[in-house]
Coordinates of C-alpha atoms in Angstrom, one line a residue:
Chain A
X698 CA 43.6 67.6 31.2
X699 CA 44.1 66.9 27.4
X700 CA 47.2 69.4 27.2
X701 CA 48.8 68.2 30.6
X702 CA 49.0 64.9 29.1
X703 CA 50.3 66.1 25.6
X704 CA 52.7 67.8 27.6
X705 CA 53.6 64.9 29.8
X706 CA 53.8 62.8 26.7
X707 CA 55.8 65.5 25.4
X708 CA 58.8 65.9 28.4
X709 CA 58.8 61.8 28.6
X710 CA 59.3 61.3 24.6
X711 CA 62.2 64.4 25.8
X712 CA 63.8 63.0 28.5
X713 CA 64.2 59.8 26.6
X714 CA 65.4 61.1 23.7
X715 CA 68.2 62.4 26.0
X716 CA 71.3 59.8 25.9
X717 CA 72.2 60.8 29.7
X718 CA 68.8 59.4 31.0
X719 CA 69.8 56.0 29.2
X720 CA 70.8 54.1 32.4
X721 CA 67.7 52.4 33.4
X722 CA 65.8 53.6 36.2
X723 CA 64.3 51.8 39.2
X724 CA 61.9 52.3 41.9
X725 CA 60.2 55.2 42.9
X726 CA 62.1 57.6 40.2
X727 CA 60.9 55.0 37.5
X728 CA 57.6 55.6 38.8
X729 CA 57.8 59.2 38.9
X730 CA 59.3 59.3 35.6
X731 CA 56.6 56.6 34.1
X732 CA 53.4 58.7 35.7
X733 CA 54.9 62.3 35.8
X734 CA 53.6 62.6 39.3
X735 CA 54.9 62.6 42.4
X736 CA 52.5 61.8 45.7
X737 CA 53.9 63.4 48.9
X738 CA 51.9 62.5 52.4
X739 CA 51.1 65.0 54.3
X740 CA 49.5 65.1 58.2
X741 CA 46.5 67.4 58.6
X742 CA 47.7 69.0 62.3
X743 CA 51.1 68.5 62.8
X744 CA 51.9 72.7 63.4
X745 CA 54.5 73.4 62.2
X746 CA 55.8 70.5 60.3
X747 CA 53.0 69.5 57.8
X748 CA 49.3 70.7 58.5
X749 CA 46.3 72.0 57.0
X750 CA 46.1 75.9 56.3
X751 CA 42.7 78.3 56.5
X752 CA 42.9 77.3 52.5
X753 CA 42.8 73.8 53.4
X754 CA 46.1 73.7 51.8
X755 CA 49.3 71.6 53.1
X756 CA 51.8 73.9 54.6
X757 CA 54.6 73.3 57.0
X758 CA 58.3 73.4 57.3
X759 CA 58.6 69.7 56.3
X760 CA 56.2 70.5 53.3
X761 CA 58.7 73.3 52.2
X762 CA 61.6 70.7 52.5
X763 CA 59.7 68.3 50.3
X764 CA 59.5 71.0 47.5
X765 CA 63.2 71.1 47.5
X766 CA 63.2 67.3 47.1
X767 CA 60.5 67.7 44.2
X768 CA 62.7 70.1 42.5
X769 CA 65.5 67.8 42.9
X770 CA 63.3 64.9 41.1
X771 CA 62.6 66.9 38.8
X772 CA 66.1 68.0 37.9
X773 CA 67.2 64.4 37.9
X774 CA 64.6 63.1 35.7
X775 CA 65.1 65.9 33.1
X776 CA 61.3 66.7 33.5
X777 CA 59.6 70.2 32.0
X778 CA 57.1 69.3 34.4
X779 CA 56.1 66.9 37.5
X780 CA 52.6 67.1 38.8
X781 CA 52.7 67.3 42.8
X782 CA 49.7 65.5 44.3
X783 CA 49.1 65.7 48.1
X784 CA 47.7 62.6 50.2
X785 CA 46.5 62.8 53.6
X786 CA 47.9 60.6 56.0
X787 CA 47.8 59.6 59.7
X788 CA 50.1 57.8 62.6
X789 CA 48.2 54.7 61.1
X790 CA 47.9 55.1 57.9
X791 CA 51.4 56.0 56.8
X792 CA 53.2 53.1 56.6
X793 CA 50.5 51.1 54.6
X794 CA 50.5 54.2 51.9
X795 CA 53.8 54.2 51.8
X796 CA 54.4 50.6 51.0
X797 CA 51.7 50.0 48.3
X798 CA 53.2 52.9 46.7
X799 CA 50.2 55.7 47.1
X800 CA 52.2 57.7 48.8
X801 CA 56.2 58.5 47.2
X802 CA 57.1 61.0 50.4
X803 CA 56.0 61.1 53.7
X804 CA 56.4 65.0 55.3
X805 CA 55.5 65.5 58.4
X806 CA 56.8 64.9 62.3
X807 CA 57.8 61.4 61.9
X808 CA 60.5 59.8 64.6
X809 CA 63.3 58.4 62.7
X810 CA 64.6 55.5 64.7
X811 CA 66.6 52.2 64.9
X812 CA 63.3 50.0 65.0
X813 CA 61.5 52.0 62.1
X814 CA 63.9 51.6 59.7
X815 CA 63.7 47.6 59.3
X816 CA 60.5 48.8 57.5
X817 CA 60.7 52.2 56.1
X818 CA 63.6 54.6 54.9
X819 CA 64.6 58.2 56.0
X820 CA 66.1 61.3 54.7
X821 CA 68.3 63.3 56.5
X822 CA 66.7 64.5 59.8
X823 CA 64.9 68.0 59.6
X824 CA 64.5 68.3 63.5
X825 CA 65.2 67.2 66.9
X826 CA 63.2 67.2 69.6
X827 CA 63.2 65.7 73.3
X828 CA 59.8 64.4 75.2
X829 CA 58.8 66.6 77.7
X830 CA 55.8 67.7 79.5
X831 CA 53.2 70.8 79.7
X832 CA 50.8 71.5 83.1
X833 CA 48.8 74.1 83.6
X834 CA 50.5 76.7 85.7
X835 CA 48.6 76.6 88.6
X836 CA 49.1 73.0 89.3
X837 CA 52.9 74.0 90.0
X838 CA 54.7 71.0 88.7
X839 CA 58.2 71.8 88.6
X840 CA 59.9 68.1 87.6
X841 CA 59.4 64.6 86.9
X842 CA 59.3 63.8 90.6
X843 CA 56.8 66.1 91.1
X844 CA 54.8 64.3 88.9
X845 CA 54.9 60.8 91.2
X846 CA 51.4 59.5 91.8
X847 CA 49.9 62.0 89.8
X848 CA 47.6 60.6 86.5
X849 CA 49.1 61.9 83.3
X850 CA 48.6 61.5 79.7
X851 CA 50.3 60.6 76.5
X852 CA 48.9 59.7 73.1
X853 CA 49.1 56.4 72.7
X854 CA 52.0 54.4 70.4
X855 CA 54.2 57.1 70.6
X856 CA 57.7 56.8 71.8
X857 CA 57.0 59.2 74.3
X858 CA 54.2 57.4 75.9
X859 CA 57.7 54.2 76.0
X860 CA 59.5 56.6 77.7
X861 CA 57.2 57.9 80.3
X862 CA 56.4 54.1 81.1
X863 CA 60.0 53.0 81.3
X864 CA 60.8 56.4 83.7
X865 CA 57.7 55.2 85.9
X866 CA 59.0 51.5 86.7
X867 CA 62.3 53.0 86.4
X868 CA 62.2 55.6 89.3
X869 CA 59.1 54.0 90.9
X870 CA 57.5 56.7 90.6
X871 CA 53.8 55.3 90.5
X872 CA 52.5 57.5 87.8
X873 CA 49.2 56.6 86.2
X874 CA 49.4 56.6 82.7
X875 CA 46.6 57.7 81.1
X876 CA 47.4 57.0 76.4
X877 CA 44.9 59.5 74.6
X878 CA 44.2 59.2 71.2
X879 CA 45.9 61.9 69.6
X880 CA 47.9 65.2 70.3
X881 CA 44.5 67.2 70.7
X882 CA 42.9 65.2 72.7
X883 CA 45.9 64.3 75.3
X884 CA 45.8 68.1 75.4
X885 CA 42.1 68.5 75.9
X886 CA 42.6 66.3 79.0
X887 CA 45.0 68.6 81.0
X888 CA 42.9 70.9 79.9
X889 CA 39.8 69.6 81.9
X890 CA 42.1 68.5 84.6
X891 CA 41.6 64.4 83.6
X892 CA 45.6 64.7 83.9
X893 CA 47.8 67.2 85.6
X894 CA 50.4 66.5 82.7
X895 CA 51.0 66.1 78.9
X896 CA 54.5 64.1 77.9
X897 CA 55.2 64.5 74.3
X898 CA 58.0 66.3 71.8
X899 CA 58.6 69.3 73.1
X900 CA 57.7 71.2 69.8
X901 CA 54.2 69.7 69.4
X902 CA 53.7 70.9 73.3
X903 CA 54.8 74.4 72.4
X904 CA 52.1 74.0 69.6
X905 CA 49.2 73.2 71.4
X906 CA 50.1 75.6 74.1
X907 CA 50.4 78.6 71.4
X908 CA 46.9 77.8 70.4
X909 CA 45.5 77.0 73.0
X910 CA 42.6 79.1 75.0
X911 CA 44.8 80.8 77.0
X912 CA 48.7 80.1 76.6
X913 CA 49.9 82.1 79.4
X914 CA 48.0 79.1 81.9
X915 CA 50.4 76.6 80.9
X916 CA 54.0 75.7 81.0
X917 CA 56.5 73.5 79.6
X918 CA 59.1 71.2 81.8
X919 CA 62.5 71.8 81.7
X920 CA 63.1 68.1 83.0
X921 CA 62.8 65.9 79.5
X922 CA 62.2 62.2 79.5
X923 CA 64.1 61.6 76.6
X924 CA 67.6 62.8 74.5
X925 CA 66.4 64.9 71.5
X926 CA 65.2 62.1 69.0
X927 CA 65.3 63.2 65.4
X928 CA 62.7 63.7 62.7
X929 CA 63.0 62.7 59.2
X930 CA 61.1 62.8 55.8
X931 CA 60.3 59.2 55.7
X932 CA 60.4 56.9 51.9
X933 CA 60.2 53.7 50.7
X934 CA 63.1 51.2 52.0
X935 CA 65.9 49.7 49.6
X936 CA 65.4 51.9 47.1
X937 CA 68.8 53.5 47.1
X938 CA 68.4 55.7 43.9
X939 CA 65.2 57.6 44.8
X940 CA 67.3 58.0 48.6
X941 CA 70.3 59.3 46.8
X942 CA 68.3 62.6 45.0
X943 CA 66.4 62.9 48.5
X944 CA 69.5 62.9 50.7
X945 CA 71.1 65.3 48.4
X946 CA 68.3 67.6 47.9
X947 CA 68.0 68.1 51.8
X948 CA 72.1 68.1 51.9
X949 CA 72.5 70.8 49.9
X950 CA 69.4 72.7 51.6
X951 CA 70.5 72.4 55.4
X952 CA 74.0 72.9 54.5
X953 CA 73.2 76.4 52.6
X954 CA 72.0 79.9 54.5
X955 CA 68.6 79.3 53.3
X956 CA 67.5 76.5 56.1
X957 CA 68.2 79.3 58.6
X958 CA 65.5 81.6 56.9
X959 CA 62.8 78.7 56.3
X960 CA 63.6 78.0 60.1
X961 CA 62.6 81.1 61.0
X962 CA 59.7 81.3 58.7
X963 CA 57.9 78.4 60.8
X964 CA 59.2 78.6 64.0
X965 CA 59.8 82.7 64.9
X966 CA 57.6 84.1 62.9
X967 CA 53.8 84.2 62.7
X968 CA 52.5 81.3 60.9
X969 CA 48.5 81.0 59.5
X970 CA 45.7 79.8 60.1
X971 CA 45.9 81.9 63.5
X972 CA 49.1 83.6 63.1
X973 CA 50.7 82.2 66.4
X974 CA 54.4 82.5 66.7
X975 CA 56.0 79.1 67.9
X976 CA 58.9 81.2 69.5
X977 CA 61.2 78.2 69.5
X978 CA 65.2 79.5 68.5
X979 CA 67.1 77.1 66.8
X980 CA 69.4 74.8 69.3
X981 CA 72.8 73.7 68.3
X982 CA 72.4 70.5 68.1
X983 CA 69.6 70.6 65.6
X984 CA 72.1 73.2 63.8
X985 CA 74.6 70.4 63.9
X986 CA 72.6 68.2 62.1
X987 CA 72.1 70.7 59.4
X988 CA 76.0 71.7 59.3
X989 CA 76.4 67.5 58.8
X990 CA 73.0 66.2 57.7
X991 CA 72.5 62.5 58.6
X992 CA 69.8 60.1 58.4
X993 CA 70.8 58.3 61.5
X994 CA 68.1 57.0 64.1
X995 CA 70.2 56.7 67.1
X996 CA 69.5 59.9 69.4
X997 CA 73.0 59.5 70.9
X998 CA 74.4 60.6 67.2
X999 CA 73.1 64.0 67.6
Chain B
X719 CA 54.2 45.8 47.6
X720 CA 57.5 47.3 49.8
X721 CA 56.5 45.9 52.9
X722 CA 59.0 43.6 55.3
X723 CA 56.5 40.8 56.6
X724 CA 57.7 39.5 59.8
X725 CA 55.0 37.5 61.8
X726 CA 57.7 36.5 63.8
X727 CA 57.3 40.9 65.5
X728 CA 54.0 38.9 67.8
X729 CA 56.7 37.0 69.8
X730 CA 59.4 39.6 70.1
X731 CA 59.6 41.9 73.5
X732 CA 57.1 44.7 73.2
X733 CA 58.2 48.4 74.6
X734 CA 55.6 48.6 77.0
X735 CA 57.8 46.2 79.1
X736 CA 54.7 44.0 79.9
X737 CA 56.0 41.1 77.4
X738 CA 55.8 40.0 73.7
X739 CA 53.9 42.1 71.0
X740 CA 50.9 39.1 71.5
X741 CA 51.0 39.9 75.1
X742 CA 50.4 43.2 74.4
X743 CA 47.3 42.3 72.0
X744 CA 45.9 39.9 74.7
X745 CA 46.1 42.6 77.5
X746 CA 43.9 44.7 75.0
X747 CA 41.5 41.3 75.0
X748 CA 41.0 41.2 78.3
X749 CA 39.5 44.6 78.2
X750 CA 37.4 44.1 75.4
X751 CA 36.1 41.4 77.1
X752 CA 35.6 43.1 80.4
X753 CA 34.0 45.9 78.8
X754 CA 31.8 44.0 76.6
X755 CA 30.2 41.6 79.2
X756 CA 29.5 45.0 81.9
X757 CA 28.1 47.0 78.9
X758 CA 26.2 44.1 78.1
X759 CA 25.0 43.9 81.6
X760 CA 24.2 47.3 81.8
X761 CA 21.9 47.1 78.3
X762 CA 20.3 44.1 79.2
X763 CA 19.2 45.8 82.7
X764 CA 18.3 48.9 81.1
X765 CA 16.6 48.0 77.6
X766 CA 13.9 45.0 79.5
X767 CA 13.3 48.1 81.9
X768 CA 12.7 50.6 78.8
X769 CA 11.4 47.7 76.5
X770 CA 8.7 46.4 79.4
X771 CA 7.9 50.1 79.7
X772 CA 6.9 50.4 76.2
X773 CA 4.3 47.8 76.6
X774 CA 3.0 49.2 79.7
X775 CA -1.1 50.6 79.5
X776 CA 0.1 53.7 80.7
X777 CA 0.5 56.7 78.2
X778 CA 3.2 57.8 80.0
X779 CA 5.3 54.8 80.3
X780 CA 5.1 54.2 76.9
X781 CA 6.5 57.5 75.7
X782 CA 9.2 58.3 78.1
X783 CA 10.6 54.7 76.9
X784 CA 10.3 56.1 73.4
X785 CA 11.9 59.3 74.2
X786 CA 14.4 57.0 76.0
X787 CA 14.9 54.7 72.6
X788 CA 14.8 58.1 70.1
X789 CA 17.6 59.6 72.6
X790 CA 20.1 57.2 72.9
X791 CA 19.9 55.5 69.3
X792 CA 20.0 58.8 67.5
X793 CA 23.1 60.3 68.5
X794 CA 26.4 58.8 67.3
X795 CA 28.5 56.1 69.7
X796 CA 31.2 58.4 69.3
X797 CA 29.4 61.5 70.0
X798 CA 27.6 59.6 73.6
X799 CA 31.5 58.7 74.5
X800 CA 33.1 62.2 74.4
X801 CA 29.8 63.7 76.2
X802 CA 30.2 61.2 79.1
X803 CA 34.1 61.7 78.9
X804 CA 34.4 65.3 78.5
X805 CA 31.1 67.1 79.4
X806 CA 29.0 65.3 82.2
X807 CA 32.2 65.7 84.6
X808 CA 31.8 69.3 83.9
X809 CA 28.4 69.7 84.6
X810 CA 28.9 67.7 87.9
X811 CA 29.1 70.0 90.6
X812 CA 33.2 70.9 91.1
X813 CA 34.4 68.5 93.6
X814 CA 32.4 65.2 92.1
X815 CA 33.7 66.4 88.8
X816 CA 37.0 65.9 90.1
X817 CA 36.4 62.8 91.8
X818 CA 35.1 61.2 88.8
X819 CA 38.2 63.1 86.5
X820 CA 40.4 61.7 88.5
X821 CA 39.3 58.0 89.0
X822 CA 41.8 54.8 88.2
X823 CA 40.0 53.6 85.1
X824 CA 38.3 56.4 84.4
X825 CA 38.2 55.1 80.9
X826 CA 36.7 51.7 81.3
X827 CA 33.8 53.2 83.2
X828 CA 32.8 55.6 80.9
X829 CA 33.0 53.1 78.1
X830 CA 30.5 50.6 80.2
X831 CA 28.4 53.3 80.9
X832 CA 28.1 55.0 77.4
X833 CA 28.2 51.7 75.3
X834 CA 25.7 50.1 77.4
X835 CA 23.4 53.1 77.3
X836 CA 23.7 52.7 73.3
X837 CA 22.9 49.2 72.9
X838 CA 20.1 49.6 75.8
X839 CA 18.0 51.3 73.4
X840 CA 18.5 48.4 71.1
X841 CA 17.8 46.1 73.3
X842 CA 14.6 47.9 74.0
X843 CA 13.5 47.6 71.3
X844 CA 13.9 44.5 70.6
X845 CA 12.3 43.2 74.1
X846 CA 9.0 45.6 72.9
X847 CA 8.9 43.2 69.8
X848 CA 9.4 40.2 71.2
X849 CA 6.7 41.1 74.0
X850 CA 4.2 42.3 71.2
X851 CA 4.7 39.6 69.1
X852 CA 2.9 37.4 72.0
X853 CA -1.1 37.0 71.4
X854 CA -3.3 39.3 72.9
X855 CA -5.0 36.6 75.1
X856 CA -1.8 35.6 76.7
X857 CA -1.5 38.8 79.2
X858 CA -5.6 38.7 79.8
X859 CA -5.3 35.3 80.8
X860 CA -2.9 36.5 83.1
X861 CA -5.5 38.8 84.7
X862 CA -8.3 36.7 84.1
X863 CA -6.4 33.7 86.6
X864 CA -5.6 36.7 89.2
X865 CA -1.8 37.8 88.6
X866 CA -0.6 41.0 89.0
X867 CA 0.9 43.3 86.0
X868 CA 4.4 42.6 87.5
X869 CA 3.4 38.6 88.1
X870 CA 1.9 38.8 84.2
X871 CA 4.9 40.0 83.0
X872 CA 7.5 37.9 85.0
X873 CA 5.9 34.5 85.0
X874 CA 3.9 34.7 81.8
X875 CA 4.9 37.3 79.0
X876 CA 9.0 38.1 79.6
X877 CA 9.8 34.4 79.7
X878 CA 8.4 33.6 75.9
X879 CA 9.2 37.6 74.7
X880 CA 12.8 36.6 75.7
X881 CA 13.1 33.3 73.8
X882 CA 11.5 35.0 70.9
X883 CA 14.1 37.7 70.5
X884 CA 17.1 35.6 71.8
X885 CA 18.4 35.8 68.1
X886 CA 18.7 39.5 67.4
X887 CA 19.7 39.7 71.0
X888 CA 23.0 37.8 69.5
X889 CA 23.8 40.0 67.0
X890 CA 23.0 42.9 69.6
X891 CA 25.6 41.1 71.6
X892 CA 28.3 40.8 68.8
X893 CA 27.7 44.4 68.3
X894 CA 28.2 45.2 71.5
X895 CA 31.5 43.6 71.1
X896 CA 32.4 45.3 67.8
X897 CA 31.7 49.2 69.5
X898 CA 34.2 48.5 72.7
X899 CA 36.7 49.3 69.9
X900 CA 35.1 53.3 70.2
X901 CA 36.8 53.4 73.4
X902 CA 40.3 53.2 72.4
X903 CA 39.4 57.2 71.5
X904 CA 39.0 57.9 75.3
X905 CA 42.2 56.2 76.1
X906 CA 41.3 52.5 76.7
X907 CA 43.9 49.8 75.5
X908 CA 41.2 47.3 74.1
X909 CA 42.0 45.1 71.7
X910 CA 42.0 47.9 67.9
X911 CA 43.8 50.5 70.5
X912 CA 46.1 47.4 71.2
X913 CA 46.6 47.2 67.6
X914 CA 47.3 50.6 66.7
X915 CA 49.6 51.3 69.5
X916 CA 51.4 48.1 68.1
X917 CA 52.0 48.9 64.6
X918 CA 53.2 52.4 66.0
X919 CA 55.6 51.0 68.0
X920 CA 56.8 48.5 65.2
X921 CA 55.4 49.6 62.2
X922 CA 54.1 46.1 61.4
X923 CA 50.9 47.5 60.5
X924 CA 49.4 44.4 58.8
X925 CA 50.9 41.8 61.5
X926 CA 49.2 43.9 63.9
X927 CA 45.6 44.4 62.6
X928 CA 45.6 41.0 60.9
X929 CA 45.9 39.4 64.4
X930 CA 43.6 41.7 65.9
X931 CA 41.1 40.6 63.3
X932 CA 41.5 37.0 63.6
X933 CA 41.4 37.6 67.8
X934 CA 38.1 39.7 66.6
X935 CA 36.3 36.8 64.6
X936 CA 37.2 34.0 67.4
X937 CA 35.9 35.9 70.4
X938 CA 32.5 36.9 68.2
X939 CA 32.7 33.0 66.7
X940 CA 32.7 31.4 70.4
X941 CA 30.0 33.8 71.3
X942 CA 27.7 32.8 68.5
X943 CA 28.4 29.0 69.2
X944 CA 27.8 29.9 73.4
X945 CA 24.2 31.9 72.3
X946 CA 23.1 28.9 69.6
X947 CA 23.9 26.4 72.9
X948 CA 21.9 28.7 74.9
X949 CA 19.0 29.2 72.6
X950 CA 18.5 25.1 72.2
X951 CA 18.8 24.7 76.5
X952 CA 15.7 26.8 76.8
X953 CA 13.9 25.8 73.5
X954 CA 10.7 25.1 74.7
X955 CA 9.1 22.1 72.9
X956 CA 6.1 23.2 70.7
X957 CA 6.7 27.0 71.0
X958 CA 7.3 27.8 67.7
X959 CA 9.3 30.6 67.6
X960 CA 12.0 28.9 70.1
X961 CA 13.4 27.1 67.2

């Protein structure tokens, strides 16, 4: 403990001393540069984004994206060494953790969009992803009109849960919505037959399904409620600086050949704790996005 | 603290296409509300029956109404939820599992049933005080003037037991109140699930559980006032513990 802070000491008296780091820094980097730590949010079951490991460790393809960002910081900063420390958060918890400051980065499976961003920031969006919906096999439900006066489920305050409502009074369709708690749970009731169907990003679906009981039982629409709506690594608002080195660390790492292999290390191949292979190919619009990364929230952009 | 404060988000249009943002937390009022006064009315019904069993000269009585209490106050308000929610339909035989999997709100019933289980057992035991705390010569003079247990109990013992315990029996009430909130884990919009589904959809986190809180502490505040009202209407003059 004594030596990490000698050697913090030691990289800050450095970086100072450097006549290039003499503009004054502001925000989050000031922060970073003032504590030598950087605190990045991670969610606990949010396969394969950001999630706990059989280590109890965060892993995920977000989490790998935020190392790139970390480098970046440090780079920026001139630091010999930035201390990484990992905070759990949760749909409710995030925004608050992010505002008072506990939490600098926020990796996970967080919907950029129009609304959001009057309180939060985003980076450039890491993946997109339409709502749709999983049933069990046997209940052989094809479409969304085969879904009419049926009870399904959606976990509540999501956008998904929006769209399946506005769909409802839209096509009169006379759908009971049933909002569960959380991904597991909405799962647990198609599951036990509480609801014939599950509306929710297409990825998380193929998630649960993968490892679930028996994944062969269940299927995933082809009908989606929604356009793909992008994800992104969420930060504080208005603080341009700190945006700049994330935007530019996840430019320069979705523009070069590497995205292609980290995409491929979450999403076709075999990923722990169970070593269950997502089997999702990358679509071209998400390889758009990476081609011309953007941190817009408007789905139609994509 | 980064955080855009606008309490102006309770009056704008809410997603769920049912109104404003405050709409939205009054809907989940209402079924706090609802839920509260059935789950009340199911632990009121239950815990006299368990609490006046308790009392009862038979050995039996009495511990069966323990076993009742021990049951239903040892194991978690969350833990009673997802067994009614998820398990008892499962043990039902097939086609009344489905029936009951399948009902409209599902969700409010199972809250009723599994919150007003919970408190019941605090009720009971409050009701067995309040019933003990009576003298001795108060149920023999019941049987020495003629009356039947039941007659002993209804005319003579429940009315003063229930005037005695008519305090706890509040904050058994406002606790009653506080656990509908469990529910929103089983998929009922009450008033926290309300909340939460607000800040999700706006990411005014603090507008939303700020406003929940003050709805929280003015529901609970009217109810105290309502039982203090109640408790000086059937004050009985010279009973002590009536006061």
């Amino acid at each position: 403990m004594r030596m990490t802070r000698i050697i913090v000491a030691g990289c800050l008296a450095a970086a100072f001393a450097v006549p290039a780091a003499a503009q004054e820094l502001t925000g989050t980097l000031k922060k970073i540069k003032d504590t030598g730590t950087i605190t990045i949010g991670y969610r606990e079951s949010s396969v394969p984004f950001s999630y706990l490991d059989d280590n109890q460790k965060p892993v995920g393809f977000a989490m790998d994206i935020c190392a790139a960002i970390v480098a970046a910081v440090k780079g920026n900063l001139k630091l010999d060494k930035l201390e990484v420390k990992y905070n759990p958060v949760t749909s409710a918890t995030r925004i608050p953790l992010i505002a008072n400051g506990t939490v600098d980065l926020e990796c996970g499976s967080t919907t950029n969009n129009v609304e959001r961003q009057k309180q939060v920031s985003f980076t450039n969006t890491h993946f997109l992803t339409a709502s749709r919906f999983v049933s069990k096999k046997a209940s052989n439900i094809k479409s969304i009109a085969d879904l009419a006066g049926k009870t399904v489920v959606s976990t509540s305050g999501t956008t998904n849960i929006r769209q399946v409502t506005e769909v409802n009074a839209a096509k009169g369709l006379n759908i009971n919505i049933l909002p569960a708690k959380d991904h597991a749970e909405a799962f647990l009731m198609v599951e036990t037959d509480r609801a014939v169907a599950f509306v929710m990003d297409d990825i998380l679906l193929a998630s649960l399904v993968a490892g679930s009981k028996d994944p062969k039982a269940y299927v995933i629409s082809d009908d989606a409620f929604s356009l793909p709506e992008p994800y992104g690594i969420m930060l504080r608002r208005e603080d341009a600086p700190f945006k700049a080195v994330a935007d530019g660390a996840t430019a320069a790492l979705y523009k070069s050949p590497e995205i292609v292999t980290l995409y491929a290390k979450w999403f076709q191949s075999p990923i722990p704790p169970k070593n269950l292979n997502l089997d999702v190919p990358l679509g071209a619009p998400l390889k758009k996005a990476f081609a011309n990364p953007t941190d817009s929230g408007d789905p139609a952009a994509y | 603290m980064n955080y855009h404060w606008n309490w102006g988000i309770l009056l704008e249009p809410s997603p769920d296409g049912q109104g404003t943002y405050l709409n939205m937390l009054l809907g989940g009022l209402r079924w706090t509300v609802l839920t509260s006064l059935a789950a009340w009315a199911v632990a009121l019904v239950f815990g006299s029956l368990v609490g006046v069993m308790r009392t009862l000269p038979s050995w039996i009585a009495v511990h069966l109404g323990g076993a009742y209490i021990e049951l239903f106050r040892n194991i978690p308000l969350l833990v009673q939820l997802f067994l009614w929610f998820f398990v008892i339909p499962e043990l039902l035989p097939h086609d009344w599992g489905v029936w009951v999997k399948h009902l409209r709100y599902g969700a409010f019933y199972t809250a009723v049933v599994a919150i007003g289980l919970y408190m019941s057992a605090r009720v009971a035991t409050q009701v067995s005080a309040g019933i003990n705390a009576l003298p001795k010569g108060q149920s023999m003079a019941g049987t020495a003037i003629g009356l039947t247990p039941a007659q002993t109990y209804r005319y003579i013992l429940l009315p003063m037991a229930y005037r005695i315990v008519l305090p706890p029996l509040t904050s058994e009430f406002l606790n009653t109140i506080k656990n509908t909130s469990v529910a929103l884990t089983i998929g009922l919009m009450e008033l926290t699930g309300a909340a939460r589904s607000m800040q999700e959809f706006s990411f005014h986190v603090f507008e939303a559980f700020t406003a929940a809180t003050v709805i929280y502490l003015a529901l609970n505040a009217v109810v105290t006032i309502g039982m203090r009202a109640l408790e000086r209407a059937l004050a009985v003059p010279g009973f002590n513990a009536a006061r």
